[in-house]
CSV table of C-alpha atoms in Angstrom, one decimal:
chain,number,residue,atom,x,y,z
A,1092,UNK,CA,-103.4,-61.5,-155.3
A,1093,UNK,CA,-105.8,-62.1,-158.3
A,1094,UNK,CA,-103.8,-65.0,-159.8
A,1095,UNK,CA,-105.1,-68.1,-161.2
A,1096,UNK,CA,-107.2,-69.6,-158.7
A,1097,UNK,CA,-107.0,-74.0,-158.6
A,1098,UNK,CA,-109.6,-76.0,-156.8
A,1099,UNK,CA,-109.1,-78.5,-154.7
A,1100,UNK,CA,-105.3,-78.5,-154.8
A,1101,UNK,CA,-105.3,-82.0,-153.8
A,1102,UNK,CA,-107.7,-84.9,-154.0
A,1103,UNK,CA,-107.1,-88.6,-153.2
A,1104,UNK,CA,-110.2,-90.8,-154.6
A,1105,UNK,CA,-110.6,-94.2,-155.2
A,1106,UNK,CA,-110.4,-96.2,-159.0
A,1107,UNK,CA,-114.1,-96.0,-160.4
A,1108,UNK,CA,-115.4,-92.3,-158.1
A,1109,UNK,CA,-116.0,-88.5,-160.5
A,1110,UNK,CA,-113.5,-85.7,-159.8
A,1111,UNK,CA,-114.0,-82.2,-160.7
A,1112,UNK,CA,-111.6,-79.3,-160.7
A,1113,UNK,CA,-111.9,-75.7,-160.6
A,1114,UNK,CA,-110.2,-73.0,-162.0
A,1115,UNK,CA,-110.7,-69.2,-161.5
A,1116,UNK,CA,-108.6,-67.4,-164.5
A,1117,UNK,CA,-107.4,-63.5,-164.0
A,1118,UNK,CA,-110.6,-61.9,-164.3
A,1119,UNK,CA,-109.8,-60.2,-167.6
A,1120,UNK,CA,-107.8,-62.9,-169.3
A,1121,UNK,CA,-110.3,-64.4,-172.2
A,1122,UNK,CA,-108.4,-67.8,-172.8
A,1123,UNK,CA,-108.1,-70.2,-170.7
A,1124,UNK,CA,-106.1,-73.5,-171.3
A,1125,UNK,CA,-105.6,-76.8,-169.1
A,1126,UNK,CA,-102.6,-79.3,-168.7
A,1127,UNK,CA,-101.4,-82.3,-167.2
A,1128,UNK,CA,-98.2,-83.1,-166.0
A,1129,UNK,CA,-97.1,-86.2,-164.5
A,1130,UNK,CA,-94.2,-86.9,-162.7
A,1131,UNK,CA,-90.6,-86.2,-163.8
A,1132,UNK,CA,-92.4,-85.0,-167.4
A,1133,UNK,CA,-93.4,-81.5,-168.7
A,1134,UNK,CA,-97.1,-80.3,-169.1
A,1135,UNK,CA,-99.0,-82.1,-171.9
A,1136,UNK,CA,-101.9,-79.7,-173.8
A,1137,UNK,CA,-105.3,-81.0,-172.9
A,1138,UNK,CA,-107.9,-79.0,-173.9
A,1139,UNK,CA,-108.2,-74.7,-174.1
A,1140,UNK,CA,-111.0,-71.9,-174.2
A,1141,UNK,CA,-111.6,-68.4,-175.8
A,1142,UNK,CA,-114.6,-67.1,-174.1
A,1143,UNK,CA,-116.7,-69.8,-173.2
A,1144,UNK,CA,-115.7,-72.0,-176.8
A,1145,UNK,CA,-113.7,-74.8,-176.4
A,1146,UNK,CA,-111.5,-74.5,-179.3
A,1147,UNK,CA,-109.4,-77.5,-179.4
A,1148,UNK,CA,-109.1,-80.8,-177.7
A,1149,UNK,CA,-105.6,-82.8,-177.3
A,1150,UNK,CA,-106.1,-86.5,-178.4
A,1151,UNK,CA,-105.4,-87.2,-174.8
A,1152,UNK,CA,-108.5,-86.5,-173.4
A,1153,UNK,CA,-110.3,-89.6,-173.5
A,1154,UNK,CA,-114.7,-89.7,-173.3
A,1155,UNK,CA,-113.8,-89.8,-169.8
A,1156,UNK,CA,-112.7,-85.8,-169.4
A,1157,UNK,CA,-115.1,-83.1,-169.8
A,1158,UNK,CA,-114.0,-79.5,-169.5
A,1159,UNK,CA,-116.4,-76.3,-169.5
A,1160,UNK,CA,-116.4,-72.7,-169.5
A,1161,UNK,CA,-120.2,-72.0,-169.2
A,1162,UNK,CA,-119.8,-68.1,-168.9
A,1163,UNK,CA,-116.6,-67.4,-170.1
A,1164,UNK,CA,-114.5,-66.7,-166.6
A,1165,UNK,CA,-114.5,-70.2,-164.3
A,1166,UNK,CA,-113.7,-73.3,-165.6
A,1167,UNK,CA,-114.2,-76.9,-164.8
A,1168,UNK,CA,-112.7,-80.2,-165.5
A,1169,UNK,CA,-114.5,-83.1,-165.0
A,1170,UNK,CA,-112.8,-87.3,-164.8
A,1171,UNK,CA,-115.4,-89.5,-165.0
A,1172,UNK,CA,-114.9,-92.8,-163.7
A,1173,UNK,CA,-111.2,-92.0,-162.9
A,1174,UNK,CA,-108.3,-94.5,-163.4
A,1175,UNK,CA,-105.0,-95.2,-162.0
A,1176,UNK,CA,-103.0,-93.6,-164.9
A,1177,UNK,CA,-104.7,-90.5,-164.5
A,1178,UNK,CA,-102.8,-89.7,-161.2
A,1179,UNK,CA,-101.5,-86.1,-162.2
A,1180,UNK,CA,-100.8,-82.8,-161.4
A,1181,UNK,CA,-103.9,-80.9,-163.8
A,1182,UNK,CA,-102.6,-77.2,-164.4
A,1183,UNK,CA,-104.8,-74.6,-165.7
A,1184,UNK,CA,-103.3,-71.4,-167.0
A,1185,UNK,CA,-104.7,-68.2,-168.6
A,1186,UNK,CA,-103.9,-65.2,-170.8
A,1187,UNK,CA,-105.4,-62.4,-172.9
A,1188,UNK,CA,-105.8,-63.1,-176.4
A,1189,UNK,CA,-104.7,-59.7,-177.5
A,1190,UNK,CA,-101.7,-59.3,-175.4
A,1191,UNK,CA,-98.4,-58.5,-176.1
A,1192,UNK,CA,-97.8,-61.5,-176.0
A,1193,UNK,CA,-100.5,-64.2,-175.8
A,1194,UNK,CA,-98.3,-67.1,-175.6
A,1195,UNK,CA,-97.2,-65.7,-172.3
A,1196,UNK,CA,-99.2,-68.0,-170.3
A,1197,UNK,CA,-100.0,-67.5,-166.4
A,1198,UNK,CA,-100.7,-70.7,-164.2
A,1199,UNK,CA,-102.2,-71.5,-161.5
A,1200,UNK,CA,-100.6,-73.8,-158.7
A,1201,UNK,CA,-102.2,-77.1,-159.8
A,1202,UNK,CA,-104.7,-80.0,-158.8
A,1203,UNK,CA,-103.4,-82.7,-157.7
A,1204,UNK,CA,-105.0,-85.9,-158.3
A,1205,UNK,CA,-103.8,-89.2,-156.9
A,1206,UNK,CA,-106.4,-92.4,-157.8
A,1207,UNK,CA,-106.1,-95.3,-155.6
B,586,UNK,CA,-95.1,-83.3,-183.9
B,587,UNK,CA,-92.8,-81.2,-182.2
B,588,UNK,CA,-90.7,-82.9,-179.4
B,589,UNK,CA,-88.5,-80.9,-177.1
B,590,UNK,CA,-85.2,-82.6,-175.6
B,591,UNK,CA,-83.7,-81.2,-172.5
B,592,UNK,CA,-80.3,-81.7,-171.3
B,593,UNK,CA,-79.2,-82.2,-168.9
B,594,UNK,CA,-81.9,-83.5,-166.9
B,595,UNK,CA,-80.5,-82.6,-163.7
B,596,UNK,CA,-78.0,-80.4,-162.8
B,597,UNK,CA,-76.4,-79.9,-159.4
B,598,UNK,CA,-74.4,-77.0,-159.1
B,599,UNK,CA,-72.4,-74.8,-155.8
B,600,UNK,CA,-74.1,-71.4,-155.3
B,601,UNK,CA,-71.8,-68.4,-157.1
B,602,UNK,CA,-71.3,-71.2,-160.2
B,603,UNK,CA,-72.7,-70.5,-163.8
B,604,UNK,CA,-74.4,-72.8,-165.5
B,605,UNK,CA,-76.6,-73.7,-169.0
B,606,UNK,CA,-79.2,-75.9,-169.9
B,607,UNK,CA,-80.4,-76.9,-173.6
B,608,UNK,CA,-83.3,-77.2,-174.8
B,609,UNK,CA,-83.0,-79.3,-178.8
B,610,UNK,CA,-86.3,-79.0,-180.8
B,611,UNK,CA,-86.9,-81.6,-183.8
B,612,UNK,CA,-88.9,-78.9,-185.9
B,613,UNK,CA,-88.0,-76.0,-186.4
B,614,UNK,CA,-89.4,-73.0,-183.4
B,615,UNK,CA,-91.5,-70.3,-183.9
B,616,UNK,CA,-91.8,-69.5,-180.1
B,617,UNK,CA,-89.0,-70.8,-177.7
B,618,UNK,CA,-90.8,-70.1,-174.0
B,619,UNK,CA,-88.8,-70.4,-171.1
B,620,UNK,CA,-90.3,-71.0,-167.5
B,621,UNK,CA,-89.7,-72.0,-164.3
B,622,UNK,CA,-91.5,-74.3,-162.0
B,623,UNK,CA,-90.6,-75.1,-158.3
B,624,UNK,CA,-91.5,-78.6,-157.1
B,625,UNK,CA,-95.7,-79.1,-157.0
B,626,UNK,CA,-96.4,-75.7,-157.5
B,627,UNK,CA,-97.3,-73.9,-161.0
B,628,UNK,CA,-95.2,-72.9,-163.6
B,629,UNK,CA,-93.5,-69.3,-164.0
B,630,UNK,CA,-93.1,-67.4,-167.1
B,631,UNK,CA,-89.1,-66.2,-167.5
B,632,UNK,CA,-89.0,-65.4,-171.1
B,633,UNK,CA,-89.9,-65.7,-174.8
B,634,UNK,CA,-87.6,-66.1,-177.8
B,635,UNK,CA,-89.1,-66.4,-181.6
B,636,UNK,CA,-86.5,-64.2,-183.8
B,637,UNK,CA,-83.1,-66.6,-184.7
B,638,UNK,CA,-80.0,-64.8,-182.5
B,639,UNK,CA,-82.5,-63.6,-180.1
B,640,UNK,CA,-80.7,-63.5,-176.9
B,641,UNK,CA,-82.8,-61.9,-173.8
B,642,UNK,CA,-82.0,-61.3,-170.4
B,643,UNK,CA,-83.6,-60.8,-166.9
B,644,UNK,CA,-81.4,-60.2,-163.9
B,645,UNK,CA,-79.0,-63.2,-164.1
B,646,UNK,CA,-80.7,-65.6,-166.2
B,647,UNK,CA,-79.8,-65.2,-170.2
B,648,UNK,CA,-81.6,-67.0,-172.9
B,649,UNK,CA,-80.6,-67.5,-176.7
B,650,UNK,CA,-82.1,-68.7,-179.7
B,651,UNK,CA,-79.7,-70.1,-182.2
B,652,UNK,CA,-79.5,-68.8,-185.9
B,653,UNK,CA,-81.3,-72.2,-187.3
B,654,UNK,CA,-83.8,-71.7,-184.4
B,655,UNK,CA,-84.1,-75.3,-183.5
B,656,UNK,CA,-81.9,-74.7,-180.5
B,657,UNK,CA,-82.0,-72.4,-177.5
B,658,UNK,CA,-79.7,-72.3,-174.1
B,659,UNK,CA,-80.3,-70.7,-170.8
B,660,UNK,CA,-77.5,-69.3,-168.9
B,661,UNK,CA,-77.6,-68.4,-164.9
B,662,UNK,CA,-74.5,-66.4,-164.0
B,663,UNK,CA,-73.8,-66.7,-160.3
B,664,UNK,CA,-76.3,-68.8,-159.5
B,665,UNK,CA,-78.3,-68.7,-155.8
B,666,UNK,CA,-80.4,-71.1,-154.1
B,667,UNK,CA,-83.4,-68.9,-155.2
B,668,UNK,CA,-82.5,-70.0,-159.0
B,669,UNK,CA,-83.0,-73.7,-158.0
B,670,UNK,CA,-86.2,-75.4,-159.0
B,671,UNK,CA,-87.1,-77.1,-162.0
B,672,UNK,CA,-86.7,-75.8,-165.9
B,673,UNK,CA,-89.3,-75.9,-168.5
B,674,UNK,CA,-88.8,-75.3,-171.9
B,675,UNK,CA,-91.9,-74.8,-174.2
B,676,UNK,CA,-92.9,-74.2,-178.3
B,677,UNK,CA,-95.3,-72.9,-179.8
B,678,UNK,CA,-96.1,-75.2,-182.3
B,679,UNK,CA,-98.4,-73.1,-184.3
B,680,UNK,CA,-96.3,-71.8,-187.0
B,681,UNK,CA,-96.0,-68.2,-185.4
B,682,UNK,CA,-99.6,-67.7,-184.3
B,683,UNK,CA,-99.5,-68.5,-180.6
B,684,UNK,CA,-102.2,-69.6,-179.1
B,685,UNK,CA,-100.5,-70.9,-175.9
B,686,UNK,CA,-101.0,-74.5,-176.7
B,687,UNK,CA,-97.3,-75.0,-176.1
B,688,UNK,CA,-95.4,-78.8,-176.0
B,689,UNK,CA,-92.7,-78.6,-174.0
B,690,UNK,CA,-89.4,-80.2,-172.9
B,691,UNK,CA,-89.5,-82.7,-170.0
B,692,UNK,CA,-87.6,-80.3,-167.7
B,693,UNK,CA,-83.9,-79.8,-166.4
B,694,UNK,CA,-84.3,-80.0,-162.0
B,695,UNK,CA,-81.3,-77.5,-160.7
B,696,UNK,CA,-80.2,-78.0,-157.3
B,697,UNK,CA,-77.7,-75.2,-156.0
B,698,UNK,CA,-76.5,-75.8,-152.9
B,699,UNK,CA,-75.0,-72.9,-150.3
């Protein structure tokens, strides 16, 4: 299966530590997009990619977050000195730009991160 | 911005019954997205709606979009345990040229019990 690909799919880390995610989009898909969810909520937009430019970034990713997409295919997300309210499920998902229908988005099965 | 109210939230239904949740946006939609997520795992495209009276189906799961298009319903005939999980419904808030950054509703969790 050459889904969306999330890594770790869990991580537990203390208040204060770095966490990095993963994600590995289908191989042709040019955009890439990541969002969090928390629980009992629907996905918020953080942050998305065509190629490797980051084309816009949701006012809810604080100094803190750092996302990149240094050759266009993997992405990572970076939390710097990680706080409790950003325990969350972090979705990536991808699609092709020229699609049918490019707001067909395909996800992967999620990070989730749990700060202590 | 754009903010997506589901109802109901949660919906507990006996397997063989129909059911429909809503999905009420505050602006009007230019891409109603319909998915499907089950507990901790990723979400699952179902179906897209932009055109007002769309109405699509896919095996026993119906979606509409209503005339105004700030509305839009999803209909499971016969439901099975297979339908339960939790429903998502998302807009493109673009004004018609998606991009995928969607806002969606805060979900409707169906339970269908055998």
């Amino acid at each position: 299966d050459t889904g969306v690909s999330q890594n770790p799919r869990h991580k537990i880390t203390k208040r204060g530590q770095n966490v990095t995610f993963r994600c590995d989009p289908i191989s042709e898909h040019n955009r890439l997009y990541w969002y969090r969810q928390t629980l009992g909520q629907g996905p918020e937009f953080l942050t998305y990619f065509q190629n490797e430019a980051q084309l816009e970034k949701s006012r809810l990713l604080s100094d803190r977050f750092s996302a990149e997409r240094p050759k266009g295919s993997f992405s990572t997300l970076e939390i710097q000195r990680t706080e409790q309210g950003d325990s969350a499920m972090y979705l990536c998902a991808s699609t092709l730009s020229s699609g049918y229908n490019p707001g067909e988005l395909f996800f992967g099965e999620g990070s989730r991160l749990t700060v202590l | 911005s754009q903010e997506l109210e589901q109802s109901p939230q949660s919906l507990i239904v006996q397997e063989g019954k129909n059911l429909t949740i809503n999905c009420t946006s505050s602006k009007t939609l230019y891409g109603l997205y319909w998915y499907k997520q089950k507990y901790g795992e990723g979400l699952i495209f179902l179906m897209m709606l932009q055109k007002g009276g769309e109405e699509k189906s896919h095996e026993k799961i119906t979606a509409k979009l209503d005339e105004k298009k700030q509305q839009s319903s999803l209909h499971i005939t016969a439901s099975q345990p297979s339908h339960a999980g939790i429903y998502l419904c998302g807009a493109d808030n673009t004004g018609g040229t998606s991009y995928g950054k969607l806002t969606f509703g805060q979900g409707t969790i169906l339970t269908v019990h055998p």
